[in-house]
Coordinates of C-alpha atoms in Angstrom, one line a residue:
X1 CA 0.0 0.0 0.0
X2 CA 2.8 2.4 0.9
X3 CA 4.5 1.7 -2.4
X4 CA 1.3 2.5 -4.2
X5 CA 0.7 5.8 -2.4
X6 CA 4.3 7.0 -3.0
X7 CA 4.0 6.1 -6.7
X8 CA 0.7 8.0 -7.0
X9 CA 2.0 11.1 -5.2
X10 CA 5.2 11.2 -7.4
X11 CA 3.2 10.7 -10.5
X12 CA 0.5 13.3 -9.8
X13 CA 2.7 16.1 -8.4
X14 CA 4.9 16.3 -11.5
X15 CA 3.2 18.5 -14.1
X16 CA 4.0 17.4 -17.6
X17 CA 4.2 19.7 -20.6
X18 CA 0.6 18.9 -21.5
X19 CA -0.7 20.9 -18.6
X20 CA -0.5 24.4 -20.1
X21 CA -3.5 26.3 -21.3
X22 CA -2.6 27.2 -24.9
X23 CA -5.2 26.7 -27.6
X24 CA -5.9 23.1 -28.6
X25 CA -6.8 21.9 -32.1
X26 CA -8.3 18.5 -31.9
X27 CA -8.1 17.3 -35.5
X28 CA -9.4 14.3 -37.5
X29 CA -11.6 12.7 -34.9
X30 CA -15.3 11.6 -34.8
X31 CA -17.2 14.0 -32.5
X32 CA -19.9 12.1 -30.5
X33 CA -22.7 13.9 -28.8
X34 CA -25.9 12.4 -27.3
X35 CA -27.8 13.4 -30.5
X36 CA -25.4 11.8 -33.0
X37 CA -21.8 11.6 -34.3
X38 CA -19.9 13.3 -37.1
X39 CA -16.4 13.7 -38.5
X40 CA -15.3 17.1 -37.1
X41 CA -12.4 19.2 -35.8
X42 CA -12.6 21.0 -32.4
X43 CA -10.9 24.1 -31.3
X44 CA -10.4 24.8 -27.6
X45 CA -9.4 28.1 -26.0
X46 CA -9.4 29.6 -22.5
X47 CA -11.2 26.6 -21.1
X48 CA -14.1 26.7 -23.5
X49 CA -14.9 25.0 -26.8
X50 CA -14.4 27.7 -29.3
X51 CA -15.6 26.0 -32.5
X52 CA -16.6 22.7 -34.0
X53 CA -16.5 22.2 -37.8
X54 CA -16.0 19.8 -40.7
X55 CA -12.5 18.3 -41.1
X56 CA -10.1 21.0 -42.3
X57 CA -12.6 23.8 -42.0
X58 CA -10.9 25.3 -38.9
X59 CA -7.3 25.1 -40.2
X60 CA -7.0 28.9 -40.1
X61 CA -6.9 28.5 -36.3
X62 CA -3.9 26.2 -36.4
X63 CA -1.4 29.0 -35.7
X64 CA -0.1 28.9 -32.2
X65 CA -2.3 25.9 -31.3
X66 CA -1.3 22.6 -29.9
X67 CA -2.5 20.0 -32.4
X68 CA -4.1 16.8 -31.0
X69 CA -4.3 14.1 -33.6
X70 CA -7.6 12.4 -33.1
X71 CA -7.6 10.2 -36.2
X72 CA -9.5 7.0 -35.6
X73 CA -10.6 8.2 -32.2
X74 CA -13.9 9.3 -30.7
X75 CA -14.0 12.8 -29.3
X76 CA -16.6 13.0 -26.5
X77 CA -17.8 15.1 -23.6
X78 CA -16.0 14.3 -20.4
X79 CA -17.9 11.9 -18.1
X80 CA -20.0 13.2 -15.2
X81 CA -20.3 10.9 -12.2
X82 CA -23.4 11.9 -10.2
X83 CA -22.6 9.8 -7.1
X84 CA -19.3 9.7 -5.2
X85 CA -18.0 9.7 -1.6
X86 CA -14.7 11.4 -1.3
X87 CA -13.0 12.5 2.0
X88 CA -16.1 11.2 3.9
X89 CA -16.7 9.4 7.2
X90 CA -19.0 6.4 6.9
X91 CA -19.5 3.7 9.4
X92 CA -16.9 5.3 11.6
X93 CA -14.1 5.2 8.9
X94 CA -12.6 7.7 6.6
X95 CA -12.8 6.9 2.9
X96 CA -9.3 6.3 1.5
X97 CA -9.8 8.7 -1.5
X98 CA -9.8 12.4 -0.8
X99 CA -10.6 15.1 -3.4
X100 CA -7.0 14.9 -4.8
X101 CA -6.6 11.1 -5.3
X102 CA -10.2 10.4 -6.1
X103 CA -10.4 13.1 -8.7
X104 CA -7.1 12.2 -10.2
X105 CA -8.4 8.7 -10.6
X106 CA -11.5 10.0 -12.2
X107 CA -9.5 12.0 -14.8
X108 CA -7.5 9.0 -15.7
X109 CA -10.7 7.2 -16.5
X110 CA -12.3 10.0 -18.5
X111 CA -14.5 11.6 -15.9
X112 CA -14.2 15.4 -15.7
X113 CA -16.8 16.3 -13.1
X114 CA -18.5 14.6 -10.2
X115 CA -21.2 15.1 -7.6
X116 CA -20.0 14.3 -4.0
X117 CA -22.3 13.4 -1.1
X118 CA -22.1 15.7 1.9
X119 CA -23.0 13.5 4.9
X120 CA -23.4 15.3 8.3
X121 CA -23.9 13.1 11.3
X122 CA -27.5 12.2 12.2
X123 CA -29.0 15.4 13.6
X124 CA -25.8 17.2 12.6
X125 CA -25.2 20.7 11.5
X126 CA -26.0 20.9 7.8
X127 CA -24.3 24.2 7.1
X128 CA -21.3 23.2 9.1
X129 CA -21.0 20.0 7.1
X130 CA -21.0 22.1 3.9
X131 CA -18.2 24.2 5.3
X132 CA -16.1 21.2 6.3
X133 CA -16.6 19.5 2.9
X134 CA -15.8 22.7 1.1
X135 CA -12.5 23.0 2.9
X136 CA -11.7 19.4 2.0
X137 CA -12.4 20.1 -1.6
X138 CA -9.7 22.7 -1.8
X139 CA -7.4 19.8 -2.8
X140 CA -9.5 19.1 -5.8
X141 CA -8.1 18.9 -9.4
X142 CA -11.3 19.1 -11.5
X143 CA -14.8 20.4 -11.5
X144 CA -17.2 19.1 -8.8
X145 CA -20.6 19.8 -7.2
X146 CA -22.4 18.6 -4.1
X147 CA -25.5 16.8 -2.9
X148 CA -26.4 17.4 0.8
X149 CA -27.7 14.5 2.8
X150 CA -30.6 15.3 5.1
X151 CA -31.1 13.0 8.1
X152 CA -33.5 15.0 10.3
X153 CA -36.2 17.7 10.0
X154 CA -36.8 21.0 11.7
X155 CA -37.4 24.6 10.8
X156 CA -33.7 25.2 10.9
X157 CA -33.1 22.4 8.4
X158 CA -35.7 23.9 6.1
X159 CA -34.0 27.3 6.3
X160 CA -30.6 25.8 5.8
X161 CA -31.8 24.1 2.6
X162 CA -32.8 27.5 1.3
X163 CA -29.4 28.9 2.0
X164 CA -27.7 26.0 0.3
X165 CA -29.8 26.5 -2.8
X166 CA -28.7 30.2 -2.8
X167 CA -25.2 28.9 -2.8
X168 CA -25.8 26.8 -5.9
X169 CA -26.4 23.4 -4.2
X170 CA -29.7 22.4 -5.6
X171 CA -30.0 18.7 -4.7
X172 CA -30.6 16.9 -1.4
X173 CA -30.3 13.2 -0.6
X174 CA -32.5 11.1 1.7
X175 CA -31.7 7.6 3.0
X176 CA -34.6 5.2 3.4
X177 CA -32.2 2.6 4.9
X178 CA -29.6 2.4 7.7
X179 CA -32.1 2.3 10.5
X180 CA -31.2 4.4 13.6
X181 CA -28.4 6.1 11.7
X182 CA -29.3 7.7 8.4
X183 CA -32.8 6.4 7.8
X184 CA -35.6 9.0 7.5
X185 CA -39.3 8.5 7.9
X186 CA -42.0 8.9 5.2
X187 CA -43.2 12.0 7.2
X188 CA -39.8 13.6 6.8
X189 CA -39.8 12.7 3.1
X190 CA -43.1 14.5 2.6
X191 CA -41.8 17.6 4.5
X192 CA -38.6 17.6 2.5
X193 CA -40.2 16.8 -0.9
X194 CA -42.5 19.8 -0.5
X195 CA -39.6 22.0 0.5
X196 CA -37.6 20.8 -2.5
X197 CA -40.5 21.6 -4.8
X198 CA -40.7 25.1 -3.2
X199 CA -37.0 25.7 -3.7
X200 CA -36.8 24.1 -7.2
X201 CA -34.3 21.6 -5.8
X202 CA -34.0 17.9 -6.8
X203 CA -34.5 15.2 -4.1
X204 CA -32.5 12.0 -4.3
X205 CA -33.4 8.8 -2.5
X206 CA -31.4 5.8 -1.4
X207 CA -34.4 3.4 -1.8
X208 CA -34.3 0.4 0.6
X209 CA -36.7 -0.5 3.3
X210 CA -34.5 0.0 6.4
X211 CA -37.0 -1.5 8.9
X212 CA -37.2 -4.8 6.9
X213 CA -33.4 -4.9 6.6
X214 CA -32.8 -4.3 10.3
X215 CA -35.2 -7.2 11.1
X216 CA -33.5 -9.5 8.6
X217 CA -30.1 -8.7 10.0
X218 CA -31.0 -9.7 13.5
X219 CA -32.6 -13.0 12.3
X220 CA -29.5 -13.8 10.3
X221 CA -27.2 -13.2 13.2
X222 CA -29.3 -15.4 15.4
X223 CA -28.9 -18.1 12.8
X224 CA -25.1 -17.8 13.0
X225 CA -24.6 -16.1 9.7
X226 CA -22.0 -13.4 10.2
X227 CA -20.0 -13.3 6.9
X228 CA -20.4 -11.0 3.9
X229 CA -23.2 -13.3 2.6
X230 CA -25.3 -12.0 5.6
X231 CA -25.2 -8.6 4.1
X232 CA -26.5 -10.0 0.8
X233 CA -29.3 -12.0 2.4
X234 CA -30.5 -9.1 4.5
X235 CA -31.1 -6.9 1.5
X236 CA -33.1 -8.9 -1.0
X237 CA -34.4 -7.2 -4.2
X238 CA -37.9 -6.9 -2.7
X239 CA -36.7 -4.3 -0.1
X240 CA -35.3 -2.1 -2.9
X241 CA -38.3 -2.5 -5.1
X242 CA -40.8 -1.6 -2.3
X243 CA -38.8 1.5 -1.2
X244 CA -38.5 2.7 -4.7
X245 CA -42.2 2.4 -5.3
X246 CA -42.9 4.2 -2.0
X247 CA -40.5 7.0 -2.8
X248 CA -41.9 7.4 -6.3
X249 CA -45.5 7.5 -4.8
X250 CA -44.6 10.1 -2.2
X251 CA -42.9 12.2 -4.9
X252 CA -46.0 12.1 -7.0
X253 CA -48.2 13.2 -4.0
X254 CA -45.8 16.0 -3.3
X255 CA -45.6 17.0 -7.0
X256 CA -41.8 17.0 -7.2
X257 CA -39.3 15.3 -9.5
X258 CA -37.3 12.5 -8.1
X259 CA -33.8 11.1 -8.6
X260 CA -33.4 7.4 -7.6
X261 CA -29.8 6.6 -6.9
X262 CA -28.1 3.3 -7.5
X263 CA -30.9 1.2 -9.0
X264 CA -29.5 -2.4 -8.7
X265 CA -32.5 -4.6 -9.2
X266 CA -34.9 -5.4 -12.1
X267 CA -37.9 -4.7 -9.9
X268 CA -36.7 -1.2 -8.9
X269 CA -35.8 -0.4 -12.4
X270 CA -39.3 -1.4 -13.6
X271 CA -40.9 0.9 -10.9
X272 CA -38.9 3.8 -12.4
X273 CA -39.8 2.9 -15.9
X274 CA -43.5 2.7 -15.1
X275 CA -43.5 6.0 -13.4
X276 CA -41.8 7.7 -16.4
X277 CA -44.2 6.0 -18.8
X278 CA -47.1 7.5 -16.7
X279 CA -45.6 11.0 -17.1
X280 CA -43.9 11.3 -13.8
X281 CA -40.5 13.1 -13.6
X282 CA -38.3 10.4 -12.3
X283 CA -34.6 9.8 -13.1
X284 CA -33.0 6.3 -12.5
X285 CA -29.3 6.0 -11.8
X286 CA -27.5 2.7 -12.6
X287 CA -24.0 2.0 -11.3
X288 CA -20.9 0.6 -13.1
X289 CA -20.8 -2.1 -10.4
X290 CA -24.4 -3.0 -11.1
X291 CA -23.9 -3.5 -14.8
X292 CA -20.3 -4.8 -14.6
X293 CA -20.2 -7.6 -12.0
X294 CA -22.6 -10.0 -10.3
X295 CA -22.8 -11.2 -6.7
X296 CA -21.1 -14.6 -7.3
X297 CA -17.8 -13.7 -5.5
X298 CA -19.7 -12.5 -2.4
X299 CA -20.2 -16.2 -1.7
X300 CA -16.4 -16.9 -2.1
X301 CA -14.7 -18.7 0.8
X302 CA -11.9 -16.1 1.1
X303 CA -13.2 -13.3 3.3
X304 CA -11.3 -10.4 1.6
X305 CA -12.5 -11.4 -1.8
X306 CA -16.1 -11.6 -0.7
X307 CA -15.9 -8.4 1.4
X308 CA -14.5 -6.4 -1.5
X309 CA -18.0 -6.6 -3.2
X310 CA -20.2 -5.5 -0.3
X311 CA -22.2 -2.4 -0.9
X312 CA -25.8 -1.2 -0.5
X313 CA -28.0 -1.9 -2.3
X314 CA -26.1 -5.1 -3.0
X315 CA -24.5 -6.2 -6.2
X316 CA -27.1 -8.7 -7.4
X317 CA -27.4 -11.9 -9.5
X318 CA -26.5 -12.2 -13.2
X319 CA -30.2 -12.0 -14.0
X320 CA -30.5 -8.6 -12.4
X321 CA -27.2 -7.4 -13.8
X322 CA -28.3 -8.2 -17.4
X323 CA -31.7 -6.6 -16.8
X324 CA -30.3 -3.4 -15.4
X325 CA -27.7 -3.3 -18.2
X326 CA -30.4 -3.7 -20.8
X327 CA -32.5 -1.1 -19.1
X328 CA -29.7 1.4 -19.1
X329 CA -29.0 0.8 -22.8
X330 CA -32.7 1.0 -23.7
X331 CA -33.8 4.0 -21.7
X332 CA -35.6 2.5 -18.7
X333 CA -32.7 4.0 -16.6
X334 CA -31.2 7.3 -17.6
X335 CA -27.6 7.4 -16.5
X336 CA -24.7 5.5 -14.9
X337 CA -22.7 6.6 -11.9
X338 CA -20.4 4.8 -9.4
X339 CA -21.3 5.4 -5.7
X340 CA -17.5 5.3 -5.4
X341 CA -16.4 4.5 -1.9
X342 CA -13.5 2.1 -2.4
X343 CA -12.3 0.9 0.9
X344 CA -8.9 -0.8 1.5
X345 CA -8.7 -4.5 2.4
X346 CA -7.6 -3.5 5.9
X347 CA -10.7 -1.4 6.4
X348 CA -13.0 -4.2 5.2
X349 CA -11.3 -6.5 7.7
X350 CA -13.1 -4.7 10.5
X351 CA -16.2 -6.7 9.4
X352 CA -14.7 -10.2 9.8
X353 CA -16.8 -11.0 12.9
X354 CA -20.0 -9.4 11.7
X355 CA -21.3 -8.2 8.4
X356 CA -23.0 -5.3 10.4
X357 CA -19.5 -3.9 10.8
X358 CA -18.4 -4.4 7.2
X359 CA -17.9 -1.0 5.5
X360 CA -20.3 -0.7 2.6
X361 CA -18.8 0.5 -0.7
X362 CA -16.9 -0.3 -3.8
X363 CA -14.6 1.5 -6.3
X364 CA -15.6 2.8 -9.7
X365 CA -14.7 6.4 -10.2
X366 CA -11.8 5.5 -12.6
X367 CA -13.4 2.4 -14.1
X368 CA -16.9 3.7 -14.8
X369 CA -16.4 5.0 -18.4
X370 CA -14.5 1.9 -19.5
X371 CA -16.8 -0.6 -17.9
X372 CA -19.9 1.2 -19.4
X373 CA -18.3 1.3 -22.9
X374 CA -17.5 -2.4 -22.7
X375 CA -20.9 -3.4 -21.3
X376 CA -23.0 -1.3 -23.6
X377 CA -21.2 -0.5 -26.8
X378 CA -18.9 -3.6 -27.2
X379 CA -21.9 -5.8 -26.4
X380 CA -23.9 -4.2 -29.2
X381 CA -26.6 -2.9 -26.9
X382 CA -26.0 0.7 -27.4
X383 CA -24.4 3.2 -29.7
X384 CA -21.5 5.6 -28.9
X385 CA -24.2 8.4 -28.7
X386 CA -26.1 6.5 -26.1
X387 CA -22.9 6.0 -24.2
X388 CA -22.4 9.8 -24.2
X389 CA -26.0 10.2 -23.0
X390 CA -25.7 7.9 -20.0
X391 CA -22.2 8.9 -18.9
X392 CA -22.4 12.7 -19.3
X393 CA -25.3 14.4 -21.1
X394 CA -28.2 13.0 -19.0
X395 CA -26.4 14.0 -15.8
X396 CA -25.8 17.5 -17.1
X397 CA -29.5 17.8 -18.0
X398 CA -30.8 16.4 -14.7
X399 CA -28.8 18.8 -12.7
X400 CA -29.3 21.9 -14.9
X401 CA -25.8 22.1 -16.3
X402 CA -26.5 21.5 -20.0
X403 CA -25.1 22.6 -22.4
X404 CA -22.3 24.0 -20.2
X405 CA -21.5 20.4 -19.6
X406 CA -22.3 17.2 -21.4
X407 CA -21.8 18.4 -25.0
X408 CA -19.1 19.1 -27.6
X409 CA -20.6 22.4 -28.8
X410 CA -19.2 26.0 -29.1
X411 CA -19.4 27.7 -25.8
X412 CA -19.5 24.5 -23.7
X413 CA -16.8 23.9 -21.0
X414 CA -13.7 22.2 -22.6
X415 CA -14.1 18.9 -20.7
X416 CA -13.3 16.4 -23.5
X417 CA -12.1 12.9 -23.8
X418 CA -10.5 11.0 -26.7
X419 CA -11.5 7.3 -26.7
X420 CA -9.7 4.8 -28.9
X421 CA -12.1 1.9 -29.5
X422 CA -9.4 -0.5 -30.6
X423 CA -7.0 -0.4 -27.6
X424 CA -7.4 -3.3 -25.2
X425 CA -6.4 -3.0 -21.5
X426 CA -6.8 -4.8 -18.2
X427 CA -8.2 -3.2 -15.1
X428 CA -6.1 -3.8 -11.9
X429 CA -5.5 -2.4 -8.5
X430 CA -1.8 -2.5 -9.3
X431 CA -2.3 0.2 -11.9
X432 CA -5.3 2.3 -10.9
X433 CA -4.9 5.7 -9.2
X434 CA -7.2 5.3 -6.3
X435 CA -5.7 5.0 -2.8
X436 CA -7.6 1.7 -2.3
X437 CA -5.7 -1.5 -2.8
X438 CA -8.8 -3.4 -3.9
X439 CA -10.7 -3.3 -7.2
X440 CA -14.0 -5.1 -7.9
X441 CA -13.1 -5.2 -11.6
X442 CA -9.7 -6.8 -11.1
X443 CA -8.6 -8.7 -14.2
X444 CA -11.4 -7.4 -16.5
X445 CA -10.2 -7.1 -20.1
X446 CA -11.7 -4.0 -21.8
X447 CA -11.6 -3.1 -25.4
X448 CA -11.7 0.7 -25.7
X449 CA -9.6 3.1 -23.7
X450 CA -9.6 6.8 -22.8
X451 CA -6.2 7.9 -24.2
X452 CA -6.6 11.6 -23.4
X453 CA -8.6 13.7 -20.9
X454 CA -9.0 17.4 -21.3
X455 CA -10.3 19.3 -18.2
X456 CA -10.9 23.0 -18.2
X457 CA -9.2 23.2 -21.6
X458 CA -6.0 21.5 -20.4
X459 CA -4.7 18.1 -21.3
X460 CA -4.5 16.4 -17.8
X461 CA -4.2 12.7 -19.0
X462 CA -2.3 11.6 -22.0
X463 CA -3.0 7.9 -21.6
X464 CA 0.2 7.3 -19.6
X465 CA 0.6 10.0 -17.1
X466 CA -1.4 12.6 -15.2
X467 CA -0.7 16.4 -15.3
X468 CA -2.9 17.7 -12.5
X469 CA -2.6 20.6 -10.1
X470 CA -3.8 20.5 -6.5
X471 CA -6.4 23.2 -6.0
X472 CA -7.3 23.6 -9.7
X473 CA -10.8 22.1 -9.2
X474 CA -13.8 24.3 -9.3
X475 CA -17.1 24.2 -7.4
X476 CA -19.8 24.3 -10.1
X477 CA -22.8 26.1 -8.8
X478 CA -26.2 25.2 -10.2
X479 CA -29.4 27.2 -10.8
X480 CA -32.6 25.9 -9.2
X481 CA -35.8 25.0 -11.1
X482 CA -34.0 23.0 -13.8
X483 CA -35.7 21.3 -16.7
X484 CA -37.3 18.6 -14.5
X485 CA -39.4 21.3 -12.9
X486 CA -40.6 22.9 -16.2
X487 CA -44.3 22.5 -16.6
X488 CA -45.0 21.0 -13.1
X489 CA -47.2 23.9 -12.1
X490 CA -49.3 23.4 -15.2
X491 CA -49.5 19.7 -14.4
X492 CA -50.7 20.4 -10.9
X493 CA -53.3 22.9 -12.1
X494 CA -54.6 20.4 -14.6
X495 CA -54.9 17.7 -11.9
X496 CA -57.0 20.1 -9.7
X497 CA -59.3 21.0 -12.6
X498 CA -59.9 17.3 -13.3
X499 CA -61.6 17.1 -9.9
X500 CA -64.0 19.9 -10.7
X501 CA -64.3 23.2 -8.9
X502 CA -61.7 23.4 -6.0
X503 CA -62.4 24.5 -3.4
X504 CA -66.1 23.5 -3.4
X505 CA -68.6 26.3 -2.8
X506 CA -71.1 25.3 -0.1
X507 CA -74.1 27.0 1.5
X508 CA -74.2 27.7 5.3
X509 CA -77.7 26.2 5.8
X510 CA -76.3 23.0 7.2
X511 CA -79.0 20.9 5.5
X512 CA -78.9 18.6 2.4
X513 CA -81.4 18.6 -0.4
X514 CA -83.1 15.4 -1.7
X515 CA -81.2 15.9 -4.9
X516 CA -77.8 15.9 -3.1
X517 CA -78.7 12.7 -1.3

């Protein structure tokens, strides 16, 4: 582990010649956006995309530009990971990756922006948690934003949510699991959903039935099941499906859009799909772990191998993996994230005596783009344009950042990747950039590799080495009342009119006519 840390630090602290901010001319590639692909050249200047045009049409801008040869490569928007945990305390432990190492790993994998979860303690100071996390993020090397976790309710919490929205944090997360720690009640969800609607902020839910899980955990321990498989058995697909349906129902009652994080089961995915088909504003988030691996190794006899895969909701059977993968490719789910929380083997060891003590979480921030490309595009399930949609554009749209992010278009941020579809590589903890010494995708052979990452208009990854600068990251502030809120007031008014005259006009006589009876 020490060797890995030293190697990473030496690698990242030395800035290569690629890191300067001169004009870039990306020439000869295939530009891929969510709405299609075309042969085009791209000019980047001062951190923005200056122009996109047919091959050779922008050659007049070649003077004083650094030319990037993209022949045979896809030129795509940088990835956006909507769900990470960097520099966080969870289950009493500090996550190995901070904003420096975690973001460096992201850039090496083609992700140029992420959303991190701010997790104050149960009943903790929300604004204080924001301040602490903002301080930790000063080590960042790329663009980022935050979701705030809400674990209790009061007038002070409601007021703090308003202040955070003013600061550009327009999303809040609610746990329906982790009973006695993070879990919130349906009553709290209704208060919070109404407040989110009022503020134009997007609520996120971790959808698992925490009460059912807590009951199952105790029953399993009584039966002598203490290993990682106990975690798996205590969280069957049904508890995820039920909670997803409950969250979607409550959001409908409150008249607010909903973002369901880490959909891992076929049933939960179908709940999201049905709601969307019925016209409800619901976004379903898949994970690279959910489409890239199945639960088989959780039943392995070696503890460390099994523990490496423990997360919540759990990685599921091959049947669920294939269903969620197909749903992501076909549109039942809208985007793919990671829930990156890659613990070390030593940290996972704390759960040897009981799965209740096993830190939940897996890696993915560096592997997401490659795993998704391999699972969707190489499998023939999706086109490169759909890949761009689920890894970047859909996230930018959901969180009101499009077209600043998520597109190769003039005026957009110059967060760009070059992907060579013909290069094969193998994922391994020995070569990844995370501080964790474990990798759930260990040994996976991938065809298709990000050979260049451009962040804020600078080449920060050339396929071999990183050129990042501590503190170069930017907090991206977002406007409230994004696209998911457009038309909601008209919808609500139409619903009221469908019931007739509201409120009903009544006389004060206190009696009823025969006609009324």
